[in-house]
Short mmCIF file of C-alpha atoms in Angstrom, two decimals:
data_model
loop_
_atom_site.label_atom_id
_atom_site.label_comp_id
_atom_site.label_asym_id
_atom_site.label_seq_id
_atom_site.Cartn_x
_atom_site.Cartn_y
_atom_site.Cartn_z
CA ALA A 1 5.79 7.21 -1.73
CA LEU A 2 4.06 3.82 -1.95
CA ALA A 3 2.77 4.03 -5.51
CA ASN A 4 5.68 2.08 -6.92
CA GLU A 5 5.81 -1.68 -7.35
CA ASP A 6 9.55 -1.87 -6.66
CA MET A 7 9.11 0.15 -3.46
CA LEU A 8 6.55 -2.32 -2.12
CA ALA A 9 8.86 -5.18 -3.12
CA LEU A 10 11.66 -3.58 -1.07
CA LEU A 11 9.37 -3.14 1.93
CA LYS A 12 8.36 -6.80 1.66
CA ARG A 13 12.03 -7.89 1.67
CA MET A 14 12.58 -5.91 4.87
CA GLU A 15 9.56 -7.27 6.75
CA PRO A 16 10.19 -9.27 9.95
CA ASP A 17 10.57 -13.00 9.37
CA LYS A 18 8.13 -15.67 10.56
CA ASP A 19 9.70 -15.50 14.05
CA ASN A 20 9.12 -11.72 14.07
CA ILE A 21 12.86 -11.05 13.89
CA GLU A 22 13.50 -7.75 12.15
CA ARG A 23 15.56 -7.57 8.99
CA GLU A 24 18.00 -5.00 7.74
CA LEU A 25 19.67 -4.53 4.37
CA HIS A 26 23.34 -3.70 3.93
CA LYS A 27 23.80 -0.21 2.53
CA ASP A 28 25.04 -1.51 -0.86
CA ASP A 29 22.07 -3.84 -1.33
CA PHE A 30 19.67 -1.19 -0.06
CA TRP A 31 21.14 1.52 -2.30
CA ALA A 32 20.79 -0.74 -5.36
CA SER A 33 17.06 -1.12 -4.59
CA ILE A 34 16.58 2.61 -4.07
CA SER A 35 18.35 3.31 -7.39
CA LYS A 36 16.02 0.86 -9.13
CA ILE A 37 12.98 2.59 -7.65
CA ALA A 38 14.27 6.01 -8.70
CA ASN A 39 14.79 4.81 -12.29
CA THR A 40 11.42 3.09 -12.71
CA LYS A 41 9.28 6.12 -11.91
CA SER A 42 7.81 8.04 -14.81
CA PHE A 43 9.53 11.18 -13.61
CA LYS A 44 13.02 9.92 -12.79
CA GLN A 45 14.90 11.48 -9.91
CA ASP A 46 18.21 11.26 -8.13
CA PRO A 47 18.32 8.20 -5.81
CA ALA A 48 19.77 10.28 -2.96
CA ASP A 49 16.87 12.75 -3.20
CA LEU A 50 14.39 9.86 -3.24
CA LEU A 51 15.98 8.24 -0.18
CA GLU A 52 15.95 11.57 1.66
CA HIS A 53 12.25 11.82 0.81
CA TYR A 54 11.60 8.38 2.34
CA ILE A 55 13.72 9.03 5.44
CA LYS A 56 11.96 12.32 6.16
CA ARG A 57 8.68 10.39 6.06
CA LYS A 58 10.10 7.93 8.61
CA ILE A 59 9.95 4.88 6.37
CA PHE A 60 13.63 3.87 6.67
CA GLN A 61 16.26 4.32 9.35
CA LEU A 62 20.05 4.16 9.12
CA GLY A 63 22.03 2.06 11.59
CA VAL A 64 24.97 -0.33 11.94
CA LYS A 65 25.40 -4.06 12.43
CA ILE A 66 28.20 -5.08 14.83
CA LYS A 67 29.37 -8.43 16.25
CA CYS A 68 29.47 -8.80 20.02
CA ASP A 69 32.89 -9.65 21.50
CA THR A 70 31.34 -11.97 24.10
CA CYS A 71 28.65 -14.03 22.34
CA SER A 72 29.68 -13.37 18.72
CA HIS A 73 26.12 -12.51 17.69
CA ASN A 74 25.57 -9.73 15.20
CA SER A 75 23.20 -7.02 16.39
CA TRP A 76 21.77 -3.89 14.78
CA TYR A 77 21.93 -0.45 16.41
CA ASP A 78 20.25 2.70 15.18
CA ILE A 79 22.13 5.99 15.25
CA HIS A 80 20.41 7.10 18.47
CA THR A 81 21.69 4.13 20.47
CA LEU A 82 25.11 3.85 18.84
CA ASN A 83 28.07 4.85 21.02
CA TYR A 84 31.71 3.85 21.44
CA LYS A 85 30.48 1.30 23.98
CA VAL A 86 27.19 -0.55 23.40
CA GLN A 87 25.22 -3.28 25.11
CA CYS A 88 24.56 -6.55 23.31
CA PRO A 89 20.79 -7.29 23.27
CA ASN A 90 21.51 -11.04 23.34
CA CYS A 91 23.99 -11.58 26.19
CA LEU A 92 23.53 -8.11 27.76
CA GLU A 93 27.30 -7.60 28.00
CA GLU A 94 28.79 -4.22 27.12
CA PHE A 95 31.57 -4.06 24.53
CA ASP A 96 33.54 -1.49 22.57
CA ILE A 97 32.60 -1.05 18.95
CA PRO A 98 35.49 -1.83 16.55
CA SER A 99 36.32 1.82 15.92
CA HIS A 100 39.91 0.70 15.22
CA SER A 101 38.59 -1.47 12.37
CA PRO A 102 35.70 0.35 10.66
CA ASP A 103 35.32 -2.37 8.03
CA LYS A 104 33.80 -4.52 10.77
CA ILE A 105 31.00 -1.94 11.16
CA ALA A 106 28.33 -2.67 8.56
CA TRP A 107 26.13 0.31 7.70
CA SER A 108 22.60 -0.85 6.96
CA TYR A 109 18.95 0.23 6.87
CA ARG A 110 15.76 -0.94 8.54
CA THR A 111 12.14 0.02 8.20
CA ILE A 112 10.63 1.86 11.17
CA GLY A 113 7.23 2.65 12.63
CA PRO A 114 4.24 1.06 10.89
CA PHE A 115 6.48 -0.06 8.02
CA ARG A 116 8.05 -2.61 10.40
CA LEU A 117 4.76 -4.51 10.65
CA PRO A 118 4.51 -7.89 8.86
CA LYS A 119 2.20 -8.85 5.98
CA ARG A 120 2.52 -5.59 4.08
CA ALA A 121 1.98 -3.54 7.23
CA GLU A 122 -1.01 -5.76 8.00
CA GLY A 123 -2.59 -5.02 4.63
CA VAL A 124 -2.68 -1.24 4.86
CA TYR A 125 -0.69 -0.57 1.66
CA SER A 126 -3.53 -1.62 -0.63
CA THR A 127 -5.94 0.53 1.40
CA LEU A 128 -3.69 3.60 1.15
CA LEU A 129 -3.18 3.10 -2.59
CA THR A 130 -6.95 2.79 -3.03
CA LEU A 131 -7.41 6.06 -1.15
CA ARG A 132 -4.79 7.63 -3.45
CA VAL A 133 -6.91 6.77 -6.50
CA PHE A 134 -9.68 9.05 -5.24
CA SER A 135 -7.51 11.70 -3.57
CA SER A 136 -4.97 12.18 -6.40
CA LEU A 137 -5.78 10.39 -9.65
CA PHE A 138 -9.32 11.75 -9.96
CA HIS A 139 -8.41 15.42 -10.41
CA HIS A 140 -7.87 16.01 -6.67
CA SER A 141 -11.60 16.07 -5.97
CA PRO A 142 -12.75 16.80 -2.40
CA ILE A 143 -12.95 13.66 -0.21
CA THR A 144 -13.65 12.81 3.42
CA PRO A 145 -12.13 9.39 4.15
CA MET A 146 -12.27 6.97 7.07
CA LEU A 147 -9.72 4.14 7.20
CA SER A 148 -10.51 0.70 8.58
CA PHE A 149 -13.62 1.27 10.65
CA GLU A 150 -16.16 -1.04 12.22
CA THR A 151 -19.92 -0.89 11.93
CA LYS A 152 -22.79 -3.30 12.49
CA LEU A 153 -24.77 -5.12 9.82
CA ASP A 154 -27.85 -7.01 11.00
CA GLY A 155 -26.50 -6.85 14.55
CA LYS A 156 -23.11 -8.33 13.65
CA ASP A 157 -19.74 -6.55 13.67
CA CYS A 158 -18.46 -5.65 10.23
CA GLU A 159 -15.08 -4.13 9.32
CA VAL A 160 -14.78 -1.88 6.27
CA ASP A 161 -11.27 -1.26 4.92
CA LEU A 162 -12.06 2.17 3.49
CA GLY A 163 -15.07 4.44 3.36
CA LEU A 164 -15.21 7.94 1.98
CA PHE A 165 -17.43 10.71 0.73
CA TYR A 166 -16.37 11.88 -2.73
CA ARG A 167 -17.58 14.94 -4.60
CA LYS A 168 -16.79 15.59 -8.24
CA ASP A 169 -16.32 19.11 -9.52
CA SER A 170 -18.17 19.13 -12.83
CA PHE A 171 -17.29 22.20 -14.91
CA GLY A 172 -17.13 24.44 -11.86
CA LYS A 173 -20.37 23.09 -10.41
CA ASP A 174 -20.21 20.88 -7.34
CA GLU A 175 -22.19 17.66 -7.61
CA ASP A 176 -23.70 15.75 -4.70
CA ALA A 177 -21.26 13.79 -2.56
CA ARG A 178 -21.10 10.06 -3.27
CA LEU A 179 -20.47 7.36 -0.69
CA ILE A 180 -17.68 4.92 -1.59
CA LEU A 181 -17.04 1.68 0.33
CA ALA A 182 -13.96 -0.42 -0.42
CA GLU A 183 -12.76 -3.96 0.29
CA CYS A 184 -8.97 -4.05 -0.15
CA LYS A 185 -6.66 -7.03 -0.60
CA THR A 186 -2.90 -7.30 -0.93
CA GLU A 187 -2.17 -10.77 -2.30
CA ASN A 188 -5.08 -12.83 -0.96
CA ASP A 189 -8.15 -13.58 -3.07
CA PHE A 190 -11.57 -12.07 -2.50
CA GLU A 191 -13.69 -14.69 -0.74
CA LYS A 192 -17.41 -15.34 -0.48
CA LYS A 193 -17.55 -13.66 2.94
CA ASP A 194 -16.13 -10.46 1.38
CA ILE A 195 -18.74 -10.49 -1.36
CA ASP A 196 -21.55 -11.16 1.12
CA LYS A 197 -20.39 -8.25 3.29
CA MET A 198 -20.38 -5.84 0.36
CA LYS A 199 -23.79 -7.10 -0.70
CA LYS A 200 -25.17 -6.21 2.75
CA LEU A 201 -23.52 -2.78 2.58
CA ALA A 202 -25.16 -2.24 -0.82
CA ASP A 203 -28.57 -3.01 0.69
CA LYS A 204 -27.96 -0.55 3.54
CA PHE A 205 -26.60 2.20 1.26
CA PRO A 206 -28.32 2.27 -2.14
CA GLY A 207 -26.35 4.37 -4.61
CA ALA A 208 -23.04 3.79 -2.85
CA ILE A 209 -20.09 2.81 -5.04
CA LEU A 210 -18.61 -0.58 -4.12
CA VAL A 211 -14.87 -0.91 -4.70
CA PHE A 212 -12.92 -4.18 -4.83
CA SER A 213 -9.22 -3.34 -4.79
CA THR A 214 -6.27 -5.73 -5.06
CA LEU A 215 -2.52 -5.49 -5.59
CA LYS A 216 -2.66 -8.56 -7.83
CA GLU A 217 -2.24 -8.32 -11.60
CA GLU A 218 -5.73 -9.65 -12.25
CA LEU A 219 -8.60 -11.48 -10.59
CA SER A 220 -8.73 -15.26 -10.55
CA ASN A 221 -11.56 -17.12 -12.29
CA LYS A 222 -12.95 -18.03 -8.87
CA GLU A 223 -13.05 -14.37 -7.86
CA ILE A 224 -14.73 -13.37 -11.11
CA ASN A 225 -17.42 -16.03 -10.63
CA LEU A 226 -18.01 -14.82 -7.08
CA LEU A 227 -18.32 -11.19 -8.19
CA LYS A 228 -20.58 -11.69 -11.22
CA PRO A 229 -23.86 -12.17 -9.32
CA LEU A 230 -23.19 -9.07 -7.21
CA VAL A 231 -22.27 -6.96 -10.23
CA ASN A 232 -25.37 -8.04 -12.15
CA ARG A 233 -27.55 -7.49 -9.08
CA CYS A 234 -26.16 -3.99 -8.56
CA ARG A 235 -26.80 -2.99 -12.18
CA ARG A 236 -30.49 -2.50 -11.47
CA ASN A 237 -31.44 1.13 -11.93
CA TYR A 238 -31.43 3.18 -8.75
CA LYS A 239 -31.94 6.55 -10.43
CA ALA A 240 -32.33 7.49 -14.06
CA GLU A 241 -29.47 5.91 -16.02
CA GLU A 242 -27.57 5.04 -12.82
CA PRO A 243 -27.02 1.53 -11.44
CA TYR A 244 -28.27 0.65 -7.99
CA ASN A 245 -24.71 0.29 -6.71
CA PRO A 246 -21.88 0.91 -9.19
CA VAL A 247 -19.06 -1.62 -8.78
CA MET A 248 -15.45 -0.58 -9.36
CA ILE A 249 -12.60 -3.11 -9.56
CA LEU A 250 -9.03 -1.85 -9.10
CA THR A 251 -5.95 -3.99 -9.73
CA LYS A 252 -2.22 -3.33 -9.63
CA THR A 253 -2.46 -1.52 -12.96
CA GLU A 254 -4.73 1.19 -11.56
CA LEU A 255 -3.24 1.39 -8.05
CA PHE A 256 0.27 2.07 -9.38
CA ALA A 257 -0.85 4.57 -12.04
CA ASP A 258 1.45 7.62 -12.11
CA ILE A 259 -0.78 10.30 -13.59
CA SER A 260 -4.13 8.76 -14.47
CA MET A 261 -5.71 5.43 -15.29
CA THR A 262 -5.90 6.47 -18.94
CA TYR A 263 -2.11 6.56 -19.26
CA ALA A 264 -1.71 3.42 -17.13
CA TRP A 265 -3.97 1.45 -19.48
CA LYS A 266 -2.27 2.79 -22.59
CA ASP A 267 1.20 2.01 -21.21
CA LYS A 268 0.15 -1.53 -20.30
CA GLY A 269 -1.02 -2.14 -23.86
CA GLY A 270 -2.96 -5.14 -25.13
CA LYS A 271 -6.61 -5.30 -24.12
CA HIS A 272 -6.02 -2.49 -21.60
CA ALA A 273 -5.08 0.02 -24.31
CA THR A 274 -8.63 0.02 -25.69
CA PHE A 275 -9.92 1.24 -22.33
CA GLY A 276 -7.37 4.06 -22.37
CA ASP A 277 -8.84 5.29 -25.63
CA ARG A 278 -12.46 4.92 -24.49
CA HIS A 279 -12.09 6.25 -20.96
CA PHE A 280 -13.99 9.37 -19.98
CA TYR A 281 -13.98 11.14 -16.62
#
């Protein structure tokens, strides 16, 4: 449901504003966005079916926006609270909805549950899309994930966005489970403190795969310069022909891949296309 750039753009538009006031979209505006999402997916589908899919997963909620007779403020009511007489949340007066003039009742949609949270649901979208890479894009291999947990490094609290055990099925033979630890960003840059944290995790867990995941198009030069020493340090051999800690970098291209990274790189073209041709599982 989240592996679509236009979908995340819609969710961002509907986030609460800086004063934490919730936003809703008029049904016409909202429907135009849903239609765009339905038409940008690799496997196109009917917008109504897509919206039903989202509503069943409690991402969006239908309601109405009505002006209060007393204070003239517009307020939004979900279907559960809507009645022929409602209470204004601003002046607390009760008033009759304009059932005699339905054009004054504006049908609209809001996000609900965790999707109402600001700042891309407090950064969880990039974490969930990173989890999707290992749970879906890599041949549905067995995983055991833990989202946003805290541990201690050298006696200090340390938060890890995503950790998981991953086991690849190689020609019908199960390989040993690998530990994967991920630092996930939405739009912010990776900072020195993030690199230092992953460096400490690498020391504690030799052989673990370190993932740096971002919803940005590409890393900045500053981020690349911060990552280079860690990448080179982790390339030391841990086992025969294996680096001490493999480093994986995921950007928007990989996180929004429909079927596999191979197709995502080929579709993007340019320098990415060469990786699509050279990629092996």
